[in-house]
Coordinates of C-alpha atoms in Angstrom, one line a residue:
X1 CA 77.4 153.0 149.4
X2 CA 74.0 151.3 148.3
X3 CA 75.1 147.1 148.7
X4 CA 72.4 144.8 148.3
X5 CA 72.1 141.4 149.8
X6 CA 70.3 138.9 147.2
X7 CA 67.5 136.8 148.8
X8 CA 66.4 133.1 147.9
X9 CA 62.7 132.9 148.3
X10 CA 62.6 129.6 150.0
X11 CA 58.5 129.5 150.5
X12 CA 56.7 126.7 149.5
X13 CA 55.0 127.2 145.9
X14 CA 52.7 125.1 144.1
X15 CA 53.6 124.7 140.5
X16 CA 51.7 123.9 137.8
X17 CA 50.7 120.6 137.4
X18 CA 52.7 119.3 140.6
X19 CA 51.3 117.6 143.3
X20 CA 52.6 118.2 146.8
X21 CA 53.7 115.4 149.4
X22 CA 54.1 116.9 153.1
X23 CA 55.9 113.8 155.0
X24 CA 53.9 112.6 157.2
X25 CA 56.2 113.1 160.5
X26 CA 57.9 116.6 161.1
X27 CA 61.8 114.8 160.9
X28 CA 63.0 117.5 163.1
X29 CA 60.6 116.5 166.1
X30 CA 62.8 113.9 168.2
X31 CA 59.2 112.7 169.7
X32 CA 58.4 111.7 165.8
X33 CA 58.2 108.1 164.9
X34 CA 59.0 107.3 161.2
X35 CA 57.8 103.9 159.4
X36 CA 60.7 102.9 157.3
X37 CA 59.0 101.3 154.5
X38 CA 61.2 98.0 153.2
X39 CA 62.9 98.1 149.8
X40 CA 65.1 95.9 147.9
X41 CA 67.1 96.7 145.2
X42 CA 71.4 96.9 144.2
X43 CA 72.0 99.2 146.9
X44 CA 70.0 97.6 149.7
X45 CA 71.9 94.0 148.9
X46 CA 75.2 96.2 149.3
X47 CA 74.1 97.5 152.5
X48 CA 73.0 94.3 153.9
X49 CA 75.9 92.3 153.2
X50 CA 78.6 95.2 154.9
X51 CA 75.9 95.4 157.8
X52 CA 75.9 91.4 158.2
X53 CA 79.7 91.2 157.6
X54 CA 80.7 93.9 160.2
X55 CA 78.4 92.7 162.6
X56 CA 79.6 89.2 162.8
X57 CA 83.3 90.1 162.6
X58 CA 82.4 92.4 165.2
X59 CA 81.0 89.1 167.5
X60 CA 83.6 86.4 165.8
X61 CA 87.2 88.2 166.5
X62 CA 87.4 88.2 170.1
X63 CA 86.2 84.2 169.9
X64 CA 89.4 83.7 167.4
X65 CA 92.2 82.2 169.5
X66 CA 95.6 83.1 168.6
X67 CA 99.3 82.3 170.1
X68 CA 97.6 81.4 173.5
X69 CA 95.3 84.4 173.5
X70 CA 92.6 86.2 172.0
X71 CA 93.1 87.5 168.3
X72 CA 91.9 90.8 170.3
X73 CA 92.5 91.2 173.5
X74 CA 92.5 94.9 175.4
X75 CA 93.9 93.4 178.5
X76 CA 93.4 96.8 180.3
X77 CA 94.0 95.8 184.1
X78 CA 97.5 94.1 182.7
X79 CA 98.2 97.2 180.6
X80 CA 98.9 94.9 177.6
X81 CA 97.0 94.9 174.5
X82 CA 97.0 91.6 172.0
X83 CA 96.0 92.4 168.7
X84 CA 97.1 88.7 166.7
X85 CA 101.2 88.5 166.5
X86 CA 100.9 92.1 168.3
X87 CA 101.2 92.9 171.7
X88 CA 101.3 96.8 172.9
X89 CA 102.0 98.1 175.7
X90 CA 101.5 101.3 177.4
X91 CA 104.5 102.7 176.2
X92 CA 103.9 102.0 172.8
X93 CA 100.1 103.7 172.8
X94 CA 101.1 106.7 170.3
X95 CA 100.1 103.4 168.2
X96 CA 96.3 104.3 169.0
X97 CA 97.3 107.9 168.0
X98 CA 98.0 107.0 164.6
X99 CA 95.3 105.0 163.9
X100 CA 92.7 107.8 165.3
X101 CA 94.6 110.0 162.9
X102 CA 94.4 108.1 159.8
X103 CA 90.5 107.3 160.6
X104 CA 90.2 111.1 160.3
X105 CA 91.5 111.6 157.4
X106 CA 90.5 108.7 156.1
X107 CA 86.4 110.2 156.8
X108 CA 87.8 113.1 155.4
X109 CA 89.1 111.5 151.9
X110 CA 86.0 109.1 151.4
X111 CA 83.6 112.0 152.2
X112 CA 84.9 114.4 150.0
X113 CA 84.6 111.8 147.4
X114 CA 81.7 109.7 147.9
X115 CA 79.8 111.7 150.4
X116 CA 78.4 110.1 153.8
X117 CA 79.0 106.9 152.6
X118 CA 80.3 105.6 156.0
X119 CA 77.0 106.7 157.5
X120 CA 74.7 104.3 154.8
X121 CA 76.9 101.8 155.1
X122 CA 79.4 100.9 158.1
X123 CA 78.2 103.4 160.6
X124 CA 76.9 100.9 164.0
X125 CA 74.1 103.6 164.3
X126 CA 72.9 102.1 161.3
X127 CA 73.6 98.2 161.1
X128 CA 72.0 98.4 164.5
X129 CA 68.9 100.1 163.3
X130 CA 68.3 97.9 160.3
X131 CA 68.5 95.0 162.2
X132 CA 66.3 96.6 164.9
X133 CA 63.6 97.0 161.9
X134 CA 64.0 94.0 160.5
X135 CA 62.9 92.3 163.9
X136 CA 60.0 95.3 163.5
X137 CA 58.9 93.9 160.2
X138 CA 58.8 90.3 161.4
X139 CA 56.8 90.9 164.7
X140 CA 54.7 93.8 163.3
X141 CA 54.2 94.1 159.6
X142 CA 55.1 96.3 157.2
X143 CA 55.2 100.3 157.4
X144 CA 51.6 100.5 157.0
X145 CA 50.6 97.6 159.3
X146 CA 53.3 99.1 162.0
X147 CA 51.4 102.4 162.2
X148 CA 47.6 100.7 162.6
X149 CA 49.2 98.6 165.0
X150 CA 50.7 101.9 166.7
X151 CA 47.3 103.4 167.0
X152 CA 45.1 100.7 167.2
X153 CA 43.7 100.0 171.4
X154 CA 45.9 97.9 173.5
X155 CA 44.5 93.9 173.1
X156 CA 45.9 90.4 173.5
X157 CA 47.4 90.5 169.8
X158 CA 49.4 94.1 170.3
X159 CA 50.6 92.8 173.7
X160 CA 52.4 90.0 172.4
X161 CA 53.5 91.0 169.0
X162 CA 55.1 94.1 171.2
X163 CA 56.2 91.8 173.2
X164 CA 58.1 89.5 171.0
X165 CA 60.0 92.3 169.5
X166 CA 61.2 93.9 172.2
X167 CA 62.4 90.8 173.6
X168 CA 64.6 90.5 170.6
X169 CA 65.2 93.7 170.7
X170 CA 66.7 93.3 174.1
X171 CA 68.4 90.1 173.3
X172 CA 70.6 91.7 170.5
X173 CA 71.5 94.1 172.6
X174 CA 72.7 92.0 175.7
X175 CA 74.9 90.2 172.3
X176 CA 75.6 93.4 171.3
X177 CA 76.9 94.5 175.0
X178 CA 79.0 90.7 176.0
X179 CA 80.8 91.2 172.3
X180 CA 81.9 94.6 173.2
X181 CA 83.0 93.8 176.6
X182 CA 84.8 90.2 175.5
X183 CA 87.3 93.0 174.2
X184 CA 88.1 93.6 177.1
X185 CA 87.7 90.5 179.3
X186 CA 88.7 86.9 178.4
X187 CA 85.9 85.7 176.1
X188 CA 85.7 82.2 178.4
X189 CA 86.2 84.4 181.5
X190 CA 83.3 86.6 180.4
X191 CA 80.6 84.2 179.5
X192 CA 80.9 82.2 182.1
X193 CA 81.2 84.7 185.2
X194 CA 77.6 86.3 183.4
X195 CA 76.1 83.5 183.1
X196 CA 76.3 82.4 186.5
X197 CA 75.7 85.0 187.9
X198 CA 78.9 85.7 189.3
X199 CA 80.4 88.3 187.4
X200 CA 81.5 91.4 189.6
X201 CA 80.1 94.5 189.5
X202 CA 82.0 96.7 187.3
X203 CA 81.8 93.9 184.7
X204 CA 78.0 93.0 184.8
X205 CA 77.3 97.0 185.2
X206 CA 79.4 97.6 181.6
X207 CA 77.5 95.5 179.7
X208 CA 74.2 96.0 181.1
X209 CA 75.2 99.6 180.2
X210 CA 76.4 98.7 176.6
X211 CA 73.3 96.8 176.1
X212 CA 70.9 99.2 177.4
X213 CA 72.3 102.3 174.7
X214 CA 71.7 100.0 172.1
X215 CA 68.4 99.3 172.2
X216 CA 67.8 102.6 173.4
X217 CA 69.7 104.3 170.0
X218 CA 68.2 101.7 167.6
X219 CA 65.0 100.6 168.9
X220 CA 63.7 103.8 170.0
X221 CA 65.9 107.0 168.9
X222 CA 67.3 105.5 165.8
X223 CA 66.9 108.6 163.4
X224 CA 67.4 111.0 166.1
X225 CA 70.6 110.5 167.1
X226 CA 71.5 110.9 163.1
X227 CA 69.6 114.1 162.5
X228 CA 70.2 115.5 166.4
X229 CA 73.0 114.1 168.1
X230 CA 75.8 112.7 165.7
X231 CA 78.6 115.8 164.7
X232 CA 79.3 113.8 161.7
X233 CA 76.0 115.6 159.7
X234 CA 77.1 118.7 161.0
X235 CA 80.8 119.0 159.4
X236 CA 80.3 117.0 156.5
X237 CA 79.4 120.4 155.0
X238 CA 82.9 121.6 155.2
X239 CA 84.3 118.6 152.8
X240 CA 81.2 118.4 150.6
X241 CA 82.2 120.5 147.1
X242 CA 80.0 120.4 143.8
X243 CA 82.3 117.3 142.7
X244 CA 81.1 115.1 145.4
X245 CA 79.4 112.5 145.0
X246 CA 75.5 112.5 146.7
X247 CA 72.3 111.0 146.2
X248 CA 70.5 113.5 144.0
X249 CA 67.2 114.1 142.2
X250 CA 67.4 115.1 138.2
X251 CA 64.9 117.9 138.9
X252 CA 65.2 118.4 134.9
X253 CA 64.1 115.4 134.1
X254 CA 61.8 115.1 136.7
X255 CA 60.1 118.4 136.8
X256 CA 57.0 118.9 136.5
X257 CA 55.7 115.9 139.1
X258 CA 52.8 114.1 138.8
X259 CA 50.3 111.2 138.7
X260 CA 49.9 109.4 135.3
X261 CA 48.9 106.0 133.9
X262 CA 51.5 103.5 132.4
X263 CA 50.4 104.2 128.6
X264 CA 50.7 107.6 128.7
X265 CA 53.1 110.2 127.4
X266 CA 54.1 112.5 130.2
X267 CA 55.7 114.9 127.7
X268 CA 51.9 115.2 126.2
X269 CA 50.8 116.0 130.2
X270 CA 53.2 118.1 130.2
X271 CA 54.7 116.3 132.8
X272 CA 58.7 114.9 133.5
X273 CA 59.7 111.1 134.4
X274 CA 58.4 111.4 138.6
X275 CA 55.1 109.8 138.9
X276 CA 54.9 111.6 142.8
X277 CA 54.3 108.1 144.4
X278 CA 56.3 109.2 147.3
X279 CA 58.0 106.4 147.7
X280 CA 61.6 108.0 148.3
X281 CA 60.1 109.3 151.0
X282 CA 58.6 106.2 152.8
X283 CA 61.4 104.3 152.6
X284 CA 64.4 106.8 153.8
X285 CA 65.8 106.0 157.2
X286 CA 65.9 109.9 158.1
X287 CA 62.5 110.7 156.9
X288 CA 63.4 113.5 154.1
X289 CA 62.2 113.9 150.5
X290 CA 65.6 114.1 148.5
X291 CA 63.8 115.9 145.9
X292 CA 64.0 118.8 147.6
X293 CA 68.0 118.7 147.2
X294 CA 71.0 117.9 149.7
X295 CA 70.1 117.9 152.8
X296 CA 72.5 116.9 155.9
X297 CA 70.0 114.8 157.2
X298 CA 70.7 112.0 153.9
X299 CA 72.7 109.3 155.0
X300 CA 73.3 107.9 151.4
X301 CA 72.3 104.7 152.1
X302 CA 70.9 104.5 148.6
X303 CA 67.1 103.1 149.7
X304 CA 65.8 106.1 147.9
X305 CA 67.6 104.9 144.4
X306 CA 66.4 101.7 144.4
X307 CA 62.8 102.6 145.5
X308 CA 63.2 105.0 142.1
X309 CA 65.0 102.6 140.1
X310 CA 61.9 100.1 140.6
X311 CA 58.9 102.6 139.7
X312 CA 61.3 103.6 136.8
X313 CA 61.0 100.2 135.5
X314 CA 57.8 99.6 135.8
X315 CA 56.7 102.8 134.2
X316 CA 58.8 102.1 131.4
X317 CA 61.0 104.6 131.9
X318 CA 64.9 105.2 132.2
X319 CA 66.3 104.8 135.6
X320 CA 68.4 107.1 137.5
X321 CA 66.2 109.6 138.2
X322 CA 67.9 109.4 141.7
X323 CA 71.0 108.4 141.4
X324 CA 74.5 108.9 143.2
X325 CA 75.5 112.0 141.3
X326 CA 77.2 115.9 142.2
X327 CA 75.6 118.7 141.9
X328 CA 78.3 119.5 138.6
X329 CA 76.5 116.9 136.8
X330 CA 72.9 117.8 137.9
X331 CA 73.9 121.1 136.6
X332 CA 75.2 119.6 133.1
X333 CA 78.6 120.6 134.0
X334 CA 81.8 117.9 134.3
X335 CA 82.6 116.5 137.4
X336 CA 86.3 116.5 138.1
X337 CA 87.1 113.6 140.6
X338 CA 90.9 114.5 141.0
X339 CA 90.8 117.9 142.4
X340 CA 93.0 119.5 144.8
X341 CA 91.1 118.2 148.1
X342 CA 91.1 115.0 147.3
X343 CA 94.7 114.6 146.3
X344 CA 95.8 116.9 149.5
X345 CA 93.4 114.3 151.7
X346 CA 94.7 111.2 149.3
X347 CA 98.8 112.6 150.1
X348 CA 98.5 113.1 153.8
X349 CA 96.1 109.6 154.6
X350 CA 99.5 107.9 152.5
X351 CA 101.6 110.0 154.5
X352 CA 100.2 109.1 157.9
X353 CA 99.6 104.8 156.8
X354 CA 103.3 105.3 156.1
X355 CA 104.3 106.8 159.3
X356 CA 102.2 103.9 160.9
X357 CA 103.4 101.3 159.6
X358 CA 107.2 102.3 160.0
X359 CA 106.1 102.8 163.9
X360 CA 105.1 99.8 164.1
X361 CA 107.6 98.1 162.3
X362 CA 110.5 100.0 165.0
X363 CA 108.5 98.6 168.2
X364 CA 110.9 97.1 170.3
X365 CA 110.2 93.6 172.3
X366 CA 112.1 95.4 175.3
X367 CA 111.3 98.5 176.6
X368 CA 113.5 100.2 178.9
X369 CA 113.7 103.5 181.3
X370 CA 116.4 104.8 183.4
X371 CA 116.1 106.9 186.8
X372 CA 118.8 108.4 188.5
X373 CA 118.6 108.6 192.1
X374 CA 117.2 111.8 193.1
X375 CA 118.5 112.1 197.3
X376 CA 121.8 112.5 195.9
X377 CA 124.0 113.2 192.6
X378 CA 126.5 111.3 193.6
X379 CA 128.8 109.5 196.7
X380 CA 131.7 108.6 197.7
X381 CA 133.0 104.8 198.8
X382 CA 135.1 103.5 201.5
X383 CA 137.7 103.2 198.3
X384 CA 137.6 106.4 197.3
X385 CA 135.5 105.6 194.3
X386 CA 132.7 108.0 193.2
X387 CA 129.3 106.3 193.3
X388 CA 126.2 106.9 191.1
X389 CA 122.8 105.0 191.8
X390 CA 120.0 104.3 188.8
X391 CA 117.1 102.5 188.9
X392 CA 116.2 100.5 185.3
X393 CA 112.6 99.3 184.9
X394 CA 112.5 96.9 182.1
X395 CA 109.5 95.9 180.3
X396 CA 109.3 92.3 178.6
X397 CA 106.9 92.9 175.3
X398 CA 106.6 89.6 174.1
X399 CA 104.8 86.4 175.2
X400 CA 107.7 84.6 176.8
X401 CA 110.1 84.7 179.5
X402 CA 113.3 86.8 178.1
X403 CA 116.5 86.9 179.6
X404 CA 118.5 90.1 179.5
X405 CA 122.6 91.3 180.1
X406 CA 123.1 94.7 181.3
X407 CA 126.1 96.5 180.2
X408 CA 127.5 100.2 180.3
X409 CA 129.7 102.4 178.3
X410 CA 131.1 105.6 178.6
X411 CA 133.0 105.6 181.7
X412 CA 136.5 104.3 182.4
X413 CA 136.9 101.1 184.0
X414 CA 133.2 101.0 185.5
X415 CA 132.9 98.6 189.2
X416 CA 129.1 97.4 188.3
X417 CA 127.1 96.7 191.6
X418 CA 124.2 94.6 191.2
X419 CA 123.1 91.7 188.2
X420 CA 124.1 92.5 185.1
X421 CA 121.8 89.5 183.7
X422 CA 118.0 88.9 184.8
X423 CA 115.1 87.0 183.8
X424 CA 111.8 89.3 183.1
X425 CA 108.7 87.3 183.1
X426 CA 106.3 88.1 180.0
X427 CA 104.2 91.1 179.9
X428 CA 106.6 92.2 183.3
X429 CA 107.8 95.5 184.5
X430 CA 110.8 94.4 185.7
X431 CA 112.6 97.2 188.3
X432 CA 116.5 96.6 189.1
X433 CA 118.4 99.0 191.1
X434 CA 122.3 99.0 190.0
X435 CA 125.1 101.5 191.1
X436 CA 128.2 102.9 189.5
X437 CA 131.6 103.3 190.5
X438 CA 134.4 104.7 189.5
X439 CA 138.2 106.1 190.6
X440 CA 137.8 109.7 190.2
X441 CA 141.2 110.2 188.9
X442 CA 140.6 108.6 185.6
X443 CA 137.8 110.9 185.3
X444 CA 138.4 114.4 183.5
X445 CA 134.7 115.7 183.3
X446 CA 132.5 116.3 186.6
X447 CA 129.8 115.3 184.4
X448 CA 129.5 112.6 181.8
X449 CA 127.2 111.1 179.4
X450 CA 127.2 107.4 179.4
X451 CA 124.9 104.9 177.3
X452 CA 123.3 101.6 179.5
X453 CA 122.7 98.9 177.5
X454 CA 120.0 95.9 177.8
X455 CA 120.6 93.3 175.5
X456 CA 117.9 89.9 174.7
X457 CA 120.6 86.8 174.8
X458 CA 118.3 84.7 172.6
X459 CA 117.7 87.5 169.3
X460 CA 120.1 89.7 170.2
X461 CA 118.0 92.4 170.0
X462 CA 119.2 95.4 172.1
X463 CA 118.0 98.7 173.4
X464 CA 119.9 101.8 175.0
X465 CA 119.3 104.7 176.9
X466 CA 121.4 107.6 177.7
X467 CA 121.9 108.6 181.1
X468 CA 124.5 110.8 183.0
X469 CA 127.6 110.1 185.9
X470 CA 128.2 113.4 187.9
X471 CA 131.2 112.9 189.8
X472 CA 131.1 116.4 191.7
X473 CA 134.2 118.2 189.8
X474 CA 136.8 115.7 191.2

């Protein structure tokens, strides 16, 4: 059977009329440097304001006090964690389950809709590395003047403008490394131990470590670990579809490329609406040319659009030659937003916010675990009762000493050894050992299931766990 296997010719051609543009860094050569040229425009404002608003909630929610704690708090070494009016415990972590579940489907939803839109706009890789730059531009100068600086001899002017940025570089990053670890440790606790130099190890190590990986990803690898390192880029492919919407180039309208004066009439050149100044090029994070179409390297952080946008306007021309678009409407066809992948994505995200919320609406202030005694089932008394031991550990969830009453049913006529109210400290594992008696007569099972009780005196809130009496057949 003669099957043939169609072939894309993929070659570089010259066409007619078109002027080429070879980047001037190979993107896929981690020990390339690329000079992000600055741009403003819609998109650019957009991406500032998230970057800016991220980063200082990032820095101001640990400082927020709340209900004699931090808003956030991930008291690890006291296995509680504060999050506002919320307080989790251990116990209650299948919390953090949920949440890493929605996030995925919530990248899933938003990237089959609006494409890597998390990566050009929230992603820390790239608030990080725009800030980074920004401290680039100040010290050093724009693209151009970065890259004579780069190549230019070492002298008294290099040294310090170097200087200067790195050590701005560095201090963002030792911000960057205290606001992550204030997560973790008591904000007051935390500054002041650093400070004065009397942290202890593990503490001073984890943000010297923090600190160091960011100005290692977005002062020096910035692009890299994008294009090389982040799994994102690599499965986005798998929710992208025709429908999706991407920064794209009109290549019909702006085929064939090439140089031309403001006055005159491209159609008479026999040219389309790009002018091949490049520009999309210069000033993309990444490094690619999106006119050579989707790529996985495009973060769609939009700088190409408004880097068009603004040539397009002063050439007289209509913008949007690169615009977010799919690949439908490149193609002249209709692009159908509600399409089976995004409703599936859109039911189960709903599905799973739902299932949150109702878990955490059913978290119980009191947590509570029976044990039976494992060196024996059972015993007998000097009165002839049959004797069953348990161990309770009660867990206090809220931010005030409770008091609890301890009750059982199940059993006739129970003889309760040990309290049956206590006082559990907040944020307390509270262990009580109790035992169980009772006449063997009145019982017609050798084993039964009974239901212990703990019960808060002041809400009335109650919890229960089932258990089991053997009584050895008696």
């Amino acid at each position: 059977m003669d099957r043939k296997i169609d072939v894309k010719d993929i070659s570089d051609k010259v066409k007619p009329g078109r002027k080429t543009h070879k980047a001037s860094v190979d993107r896929f050569d981690p020990s390339s440097t690329i000079y992000v040229r600055s741009v403003k425009g819609v998109y650019q404002r957009l991406r500032k304001f998230m970057g800016w608003f991220l980063l200082l909630l990032f820095i101001v929610l640990p400082l927020i006090p709340w209900d004699g704690h931090q808003a956030i708090l991930f008291d690890i070494e006291n296995n509680r964690y504060h999050i506002f009016n919320l307080t989790i415990f251990p116990q209650d972590l299948t919390l953090l389950a949920w949440i890493f579940i929605i996030a995925a489907f919530g990248l899933f939803f938003f990237t089959t809709y609006l494409g890597r839109v998390w990566c050009g706009y929230t992603c820390p890789q790239t608030v990080w590395t725009f800030i980074f730059i920004w401290f680039e531009e100040l010290f050093e100068g724009k693209a151009n003047k970065r890259r004579k600086l780069d190549e230019s001899p070492w002298n008294g002017n290099k040294i310090w403008r170097k200087a200067a940025k790195h050590a701005c570089w560095w201090l963002v990053a030792l911000m960057t490394g205290l606001a992550f670890a204030s997560y973790f440790v008591p904000v007051y606790e935390l500054y002041t131990s650093f400070f004065t130099l009397s942290a202890s190890f593990a503490l001073t190590f984890w943000v010297l470590f923090f600190s160091t990986c960011t100005y290692i990803n977005a002062g020096w690898m910035r692009a890299i670990v994008c294009t090389h390192m982040c799994p994102y880029a690599r499965f986005q492919s798998a929710m992208f579809d025709k429908d999706t919407f991407i920064v794209g180039y009109d290549a019909k309208r702006g085929e064939s490329r090439g140089p031309r004066s403001r006055k005159a009439d491209p159609k008479e050149l026999g040219l389309g609406d790009c002018i091949d100044c490049d520009l999309c090029v210069q000033v993309c994070p990444t490094g690619i040319d999106i006119r050579d179409g989707l790529q996985y390297e495009c973060i769609n952080c939009g700088a190409c659009i408004d880097a068009c946008d603004q040539t397009m306007e002063r050439m007289g021309y209509e913008k949007g030659l690169i615009a977010y678009t799919t690949e439908h409407k490149l193609t002249g066809a209709k692009t159908d937003i509600l399409r089976p992948k995004i409703i599936g994505y859109g039911v189960v995200l709903s599905l799973m916010c739902g299932l949150f919320v109702w878990n955490l609406l059913t978290i119980k202030a009191i947590g509570f675990e029976v044990l039976r005694d494992r060196n024996a089932l059972y015993r007998e008394t000097n009165e002839g009762l049959v004797e069953n031991a348990y161990t309770f550990k009660i867990i206090n969830k809220t931010m005030e000493e409770q008091e609890y009453n301890l009750s059982v049913t199940g059993l006739p006529e129970p003889v309760w050894s040990g309290p049956t109210a206590i006082r559990v400290a907040p944020g307390e594992v509270f262990t009580q050992p109790v035992s169980i008696a009772v006449d063997p007569y009145e019982l017609d099972k050798s084993i039964l299931t009974i239901q212990f009780t703990v019960q808060d005196t002041d809400s009335d809130e109650q919890i229960q766990q089932e258990s089991r009496f053997f009584s050895g057949g008696r």
